[in-house]
Amino acid sequence: MSDGEIIGSYIVPVHPHTYLVPEKNPGWTKLREAFDEAALRIKNSEADLLIIYSTTWPSIIGHQIQADPNPEWVMVDHDFHDLGSIPYSFNIDSEFANAWNEANHMRGLKSRTINYYGFPIDVGSVVALKLLNPDNAIPAVIVSSNVYANRSETSVMAKACLDVVRNTGRKAIAITAMSLSNRMFTENIDPADDKIHSLKDDEWNCKILELMEKGRLEDVGQLSRTIQKQIRVRKVVAFKPMWWLSAMNDNRNDLTGEVLAYEAIHGAGAAVIHLDPASCGTGDKEYDEDDVEYFYGDRSVLDSNDSETTTIDEEVEEIDETISTEENGPALWEPTTADGSVNSDSAPKPVGAYPHARRVGDLLYLSGVGPRQALTNSIPGGPIHDEDGEPLDYDIKAQTQAVIDNIASILEEAGSSLDQIIDVTTFLVDMKRDFQGYNEVWAETLGKIGPTRTTLAIRALPTPIAVEMKVIAQFFD
Amino acid sequence: MSLSLGVFNSKIIALAESDKDPNPLRHDMAKGKIVAGCIAPHPPHLVYAENPDQNEPTSEGGWEQLRWGYERLRESLSEIEHDVIVILSPHWQTYVGTHFLGLENFQSLSVDPVFPNLFRYHYDLNIDVELAKQIHDNAEKAGLAVKMMENPDFRVDYGTITTGHLFNPKWDKPLVVISSNRSTDYYSAEVMQEMMIELGRITRETIEESGKKAVILASNSLSHRHFTTESEIPEDMSKEHIASHAMHLWDMRIIDYIRSGQTQRILDEMPEFIEQAIAESDGGGLSWLISALDTPDYPAILHGYGTIIGTGNAVVEWPCYKHEEGSQ
Ligand SMILES: [Fe+2]
């Protein structure tokens, strides 16, 4: 099977006017024509999956993924109910939805699939699917927009989706259902009088469109918080879909962009934009924020012994949560077994499918060992960064000692001990900061035994730790 | 402050003058009144925990403190005659003005988009369209943006249904359902309050004109910071507590005002409460309620307090029927 990929992306507006009453305003007509053009392009592509991230489907407990293979109902907008009803019957790829959900869990995210008769599919998703996929020829998946999610959670969720796209060889189209500026007129208006709510909103929208025309999607993602503050109603929390869409496109800045239409819907900025993965050659970008692979978010709020006070900032997304070392990191695995494998309940759970150690002849090879604690998964000396990748202060000596204690537990399980270690390779994520502290603990422990040693600086480890050791021991009779 | 609010204020003045014309209907019938006003929060968890026939999922209970609070509220009002229940629901969110359900009956299945695992409720509710339209018309005359919702395919929001069920599980009284205008988000909590205080006054005066006896319900939580995880068994009460100490302090402060008859202070501190406790009263329900009750200075009855996935919820009753001398 050939590798799956994102073969195109679209940004489309959420309000029902383009579907129900495009003829009532020339701008709405243009948006509808742009929708139709996008539908044609999708039809003529080799797309076999539509993936929708919708800002009009909020969630609280992580992200939700629609998995009902054939959701049917009649959608009526909460605000624009007088424009009419939209009956729908969609073709959802529930297998993909379930795989995506699993992939989210593998990357440390909270998510669940939704498969309930009568579930109210949101207006943004309904309009997008009705207009972009009118005969349901291509199966779709829909994901919610979490009201508390930050950039790392949102982009890691996109990466989990990409994992599944690639593993299953899909040719997918990524779609965000969203407004640009989302300020609407707060009174009823004559359709003929529709325009962008304010000049300021219009100017920001034009700036976004200029970047999109140049394919600079990641730059728009990096501007997400600024855009949110300037032209977005606060409740929606952030201009998150651009985080998601950029991550779906490998955070690229050199896509080929085309704005098919830009008009107002009841004051909000509505655009149909096509982003093609073909490189347009202008690729400069400057990262203000890290590219995160795993979600290390706080997931311990249910623990009633966690009594730290939360600091409330002005916006929900800014809430400063206490980092839980207990659950900080990727999913944990049970150690695997094979001929000669050794696994210990007193050593930290693996973060993948491997045993703690394996005996070959009189040699014992250990998998890389870090400082995490076996039962709690906490990190002595503290994690090195928080859920957003923001650095935290930590104690390298405590971490190093914990690594050695974990090694001792595994050796003991194998019937060996620390004094039988013959070779150690140590990985440090910050040589400059940590070498000295690590070296001091070493001198007091393994240094007195005398294994050969190699110390390397590396960029990152899978969990938020600063030190890991790879050990070989020999069974001396 | 926005331009539109200025327009809206000038229209109110215009109404005050034209209102001097006596309304003949108003003198023909007995004066209506609000017999009680309540904070009646709507977490779907409470309906889930009660296992009513209408709800598809089943539970082993949970959140009893709040459910007992609702029981005490129902008991407290069981002998108090009323014709209609007026609800302002923060989960019918409208950006273009305030909307009113405008058809006699709504029947359908309500699936909570956030907690579909807990709430899939088959509802059948009746609307007092006449009263809804009267409040709508008077609000329009006062310069508020309003709309009647007359699309028969419309699904009633789960907040209305949850509050409706918990307050009156028999569903034997008609409702007036008012949407939550998102003016806090669009402008500020201060603008929201000006609009809701106005809508509250209009609600009270319209009920008086109508000759009906009404209970009015603000369907909102207090502090509103959720957990972002759900325990394996949602009703596992060993996992339930307030999201943070700061949220608890805010809830207790508001409850203190509620119990000591200091509703003006609630209005005064509303912007800070909304900002710092992410309070669900950002949807306008509580300000509307207090205004409709004419900013009562007598103590309300706290029937219950509890948390739901970390948010603070109080079941509260202002027993207007006991204070008729002091109220309008
Ligand atoms: Fe709510």
PDB file of N, CA, C and O in Angstrom, chain B residues 17-43:
ATOM      1  N   GLU B  17     -42.306  56.624  27.728  1.00  0.00           N
ATOM      2  CA  GLU B  17     -43.299  57.673  27.474  1.00  0.00           C
ATOM      3  C   GLU B  17     -44.591  57.103  26.879  1.00  0.00           C
ATOM      4  O   GLU B  17     -45.680  57.404  27.347  1.00  0.00           O
ATOM      5  N   SER B  18     -44.418  56.239  25.864  1.00  0.00           N
ATOM      6  CA  SER B  18     -45.620  55.711  25.213  1.00  0.00           C
ATOM      7  C   SER B  18     -46.397  54.804  26.165  1.00  0.00           C
ATOM      8  O   SER B  18     -47.584  54.588  26.015  1.00  0.00           O
ATOM      9  N   ASP B  19     -45.699  54.282  27.152  1.00  0.00           N
ATOM     10  CA  ASP B  19     -46.309  53.344  28.086  1.00  0.00           C
ATOM     11  C   ASP B  19     -47.355  54.021  28.979  1.00  0.00           C
ATOM     12  O   ASP B  19     -48.095  53.354  29.692  1.00  0.00           O
ATOM     13  N   LYS B  20     -47.386  55.328  28.942  1.00  0.00           N
ATOM     14  CA  LYS B  20     -48.377  56.034  29.770  1.00  0.00           C
ATOM     15  C   LYS B  20     -49.800  55.743  29.282  1.00  0.00           C
ATOM     16  O   LYS B  20     -50.747  55.831  30.045  1.00  0.00           O
ATOM     17  N   ASP B  21     -49.885  55.363  27.985  1.00  0.00           N
ATOM     18  CA  ASP B  21     -51.210  55.002  27.484  1.00  0.00           C
ATOM     19  C   ASP B  21     -51.703  53.761  28.229  1.00  0.00           C
ATOM     20  O   ASP B  21     -51.033  52.758  28.258  1.00  0.00           O
ATOM     21  N   PRO B  22     -52.876  53.852  28.826  1.00  0.00           N
ATOM     22  CA  PRO B  22     -53.341  52.678  29.573  1.00  0.00           C
ATOM     23  C   PRO B  22     -53.683  51.549  28.612  1.00  0.00           C
ATOM     24  O   PRO B  22     -54.274  51.777  27.557  1.00  0.00           O
ATOM     25  N   ASN B  23     -53.295  50.356  28.989  1.00  0.00           N
ATOM     26  CA  ASN B  23     -53.617  49.168  28.201  1.00  0.00           C
ATOM     27  C   ASN B  23     -54.924  48.614  28.743  1.00  0.00           C
ATOM     28  O   ASN B  23     -54.984  48.197  29.888  1.00  0.00           O
ATOM     29  N   PRO B  24     -56.004  48.618  27.930  1.00  0.00           N
ATOM     30  CA  PRO B  24     -57.305  48.204  28.458  1.00  0.00           C
ATOM     31  C   PRO B  24     -57.289  46.777  28.998  1.00  0.00           C
ATOM     32  O   PRO B  24     -57.887  46.506  30.035  1.00  0.00           O
ATOM     33  N   LEU B  25     -56.570  45.890  28.298  1.00  0.00           N
ATOM     34  CA  LEU B  25     -56.521  44.491  28.737  1.00  0.00           C
ATOM     35  C   LEU B  25     -56.036  44.377  30.174  1.00  0.00           C
ATOM     36  O   LEU B  25     -56.498  43.578  30.954  1.00  0.00           O
ATOM     37  N   ARG B  26     -55.070  45.235  30.471  1.00  0.00           N
ATOM     38  CA  ARG B  26     -54.384  45.172  31.738  1.00  0.00           C
ATOM     39  C   ARG B  26     -55.335  45.417  32.917  1.00  0.00           C
ATOM     40  O   ARG B  26     -55.098  44.922  34.001  1.00  0.00           O
ATOM     41  N   HIS B  27     -56.359  46.164  32.665  1.00  0.00           N
ATOM     42  CA  HIS B  27     -57.262  46.495  33.773  1.00  0.00           C
ATOM     43  C   HIS B  27     -58.413  45.513  33.902  1.00  0.00           C
ATOM     44  O   HIS B  27     -59.105  45.500  34.889  1.00  0.00           O
ATOM     45  N   ASP B  28     -58.570  44.688  32.844  1.00  0.00           N
ATOM     46  CA  ASP B  28     -59.700  43.772  32.846  1.00  0.00           C
ATOM     47  C   ASP B  28     -59.445  42.521  33.673  1.00  0.00           C
ATOM     48  O   ASP B  28     -60.366  41.851  34.084  1.00  0.00           O
ATOM     49  N   MET B  29     -58.186  42.196  33.840  1.00  0.00           N
ATOM     50  CA  MET B  29     -57.931  40.938  34.542  1.00  0.00           C
ATOM     51  C   MET B  29     -57.092  41.187  35.785  1.00  0.00           C
ATOM     52  O   MET B  29     -56.489  42.226  35.963  1.00  0.00           O
ATOM     53  N   ALA B  30     -57.065  40.149  36.646  1.00  0.00           N
ATOM     54  CA  ALA B  30     -56.257  40.250  37.855  1.00  0.00           C
ATOM     55  C   ALA B  30     -54.804  40.385  37.447  1.00  0.00           C
ATOM     56  O   ALA B  30     -54.366  39.846  36.439  1.00  0.00           O
ATOM     57  N   LYS B  31     -54.062  41.096  38.257  1.00  0.00           N
ATOM     58  CA  LYS B  31     -52.660  41.321  37.958  1.00  0.00           C
ATOM     59  C   LYS B  31     -51.882  40.009  38.106  1.00  0.00           C
ATOM     60  O   LYS B  31     -52.035  39.300  39.096  1.00  0.00           O
ATOM     61  N   GLY B  32     -51.060  39.702  37.107  1.00  0.00           N
ATOM     62  CA  GLY B  32     -50.228  38.509  37.199  1.00  0.00           C
ATOM     63  C   GLY B  32     -49.051  38.751  38.117  1.00  0.00           C
ATOM     64  O   GLY B  32     -48.816  39.878  38.567  1.00  0.00           O
ATOM     65  N   LYS B  33     -48.317  37.683  38.420  1.00  0.00           N
ATOM     66  CA  LYS B  33     -47.151  37.880  39.279  1.00  0.00           C
ATOM     67  C   LYS B  33     -46.167  36.726  39.161  1.00  0.00           C
ATOM     68  O   LYS B  33     -46.521  35.618  38.737  1.00  0.00           O
ATOM     69  N   ILE B  34     -44.952  37.036  39.551  1.00  0.00           N
ATOM     70  CA  ILE B  34     -43.935  35.994  39.673  1.00  0.00           C
ATOM     71  C   ILE B  34     -44.046  35.454  41.094  1.00  0.00           C
ATOM     72  O   ILE B  34     -43.879  36.208  42.062  1.00  0.00           O
ATOM     73  N   VAL B  35     -44.371  34.168  41.221  1.00  0.00           N
ATOM     74  CA  VAL B  35     -44.554  33.614  42.568  1.00  0.00           C
ATOM     75  C   VAL B  35     -43.242  33.131  43.167  1.00  0.00           C
ATOM     76  O   VAL B  35     -43.091  33.063  44.392  1.00  0.00           O
ATOM     77  N   ALA B  36     -42.298  32.790  42.314  1.00  0.00           N
ATOM     78  CA  ALA B  36     -40.976  32.395  42.810  1.00  0.00           C
ATOM     79  C   ALA B  36     -39.974  32.514  41.676  1.00  0.00           C
ATOM     80  O   ALA B  36     -40.318  32.383  40.501  1.00  0.00           O
ATOM     81  N   GLY B  37     -38.724  32.788  42.060  1.00  0.00           N
ATOM     82  CA  GLY B  37     -37.626  32.809  41.088  1.00  0.00           C
ATOM     83  C   GLY B  37     -36.534  31.888  41.581  1.00  0.00           C
ATOM     84  O   GLY B  37     -36.253  31.859  42.786  1.00  0.00           O
ATOM     85  N   CYS B  38     -35.943  31.115  40.666  1.00  0.00           N
ATOM     86  CA  CYS B  38     -34.984  30.100  41.119  1.00  0.00           C
ATOM     87  C   CYS B  38     -33.740  30.076  40.234  1.00  0.00           C
ATOM     88  O   CYS B  38     -33.804  30.350  39.034  1.00  0.00           O
ATOM     89  N   ILE B  39     -32.627  29.707  40.869  1.00  0.00           N
ATOM     90  CA  ILE B  39     -31.469  29.260  40.095  1.00  0.00           C
ATOM     91  C   ILE B  39     -31.625  27.753  39.996  1.00  0.00           C
ATOM     92  O   ILE B  39     -31.681  27.061  41.012  1.00  0.00           O
ATOM     93  N   ALA B  40     -31.744  27.271  38.772  1.00  0.00           N
ATOM     94  CA  ALA B  40     -32.046  25.857  38.534  1.00  0.00           C
ATOM     95  C   ALA B  40     -31.076  25.319  37.485  1.00  0.00           C
ATOM     96  O   ALA B  40     -31.385  25.287  36.299  1.00  0.00           O
ATOM     97  N   PRO B  41     -29.884  24.899  37.916  1.00  0.00           N
ATOM     98  CA  PRO B  41     -28.839  24.526  36.961  1.00  0.00           C
ATOM     99  C   PRO B  41     -29.192  23.265  36.178  1.00  0.00           C
ATOM    100  O   PRO B  41     -30.033  22.478  36.595  1.00  0.00           O
ATOM    101  N   HIS B  42     -28.498  23.098  35.063  1.00  0.00           N
ATOM    102  CA  HIS B  42     -28.931  22.109  34.076  1.00  0.00           C
ATOM    103  C   HIS B  42     -27.906  21.038  33.725  1.00  0.00           C
ATOM    104  O   HIS B  42     -27.959  20.508  32.619  1.00  0.00           O
ATOM    105  N   PRO B  43     -26.949  20.700  34.568  1.00  0.00           N
ATOM    106  CA  PRO B  43     -26.019  19.660  34.120  1.00  0.00           C
ATOM    107  C   PRO B  43     -26.765  18.375  33.781  1.00  0.00           C
ATOM    108  O   PRO B  43     -27.593  17.921  34.582  1.00  0.00           O
TER     109      PRO B  43
END
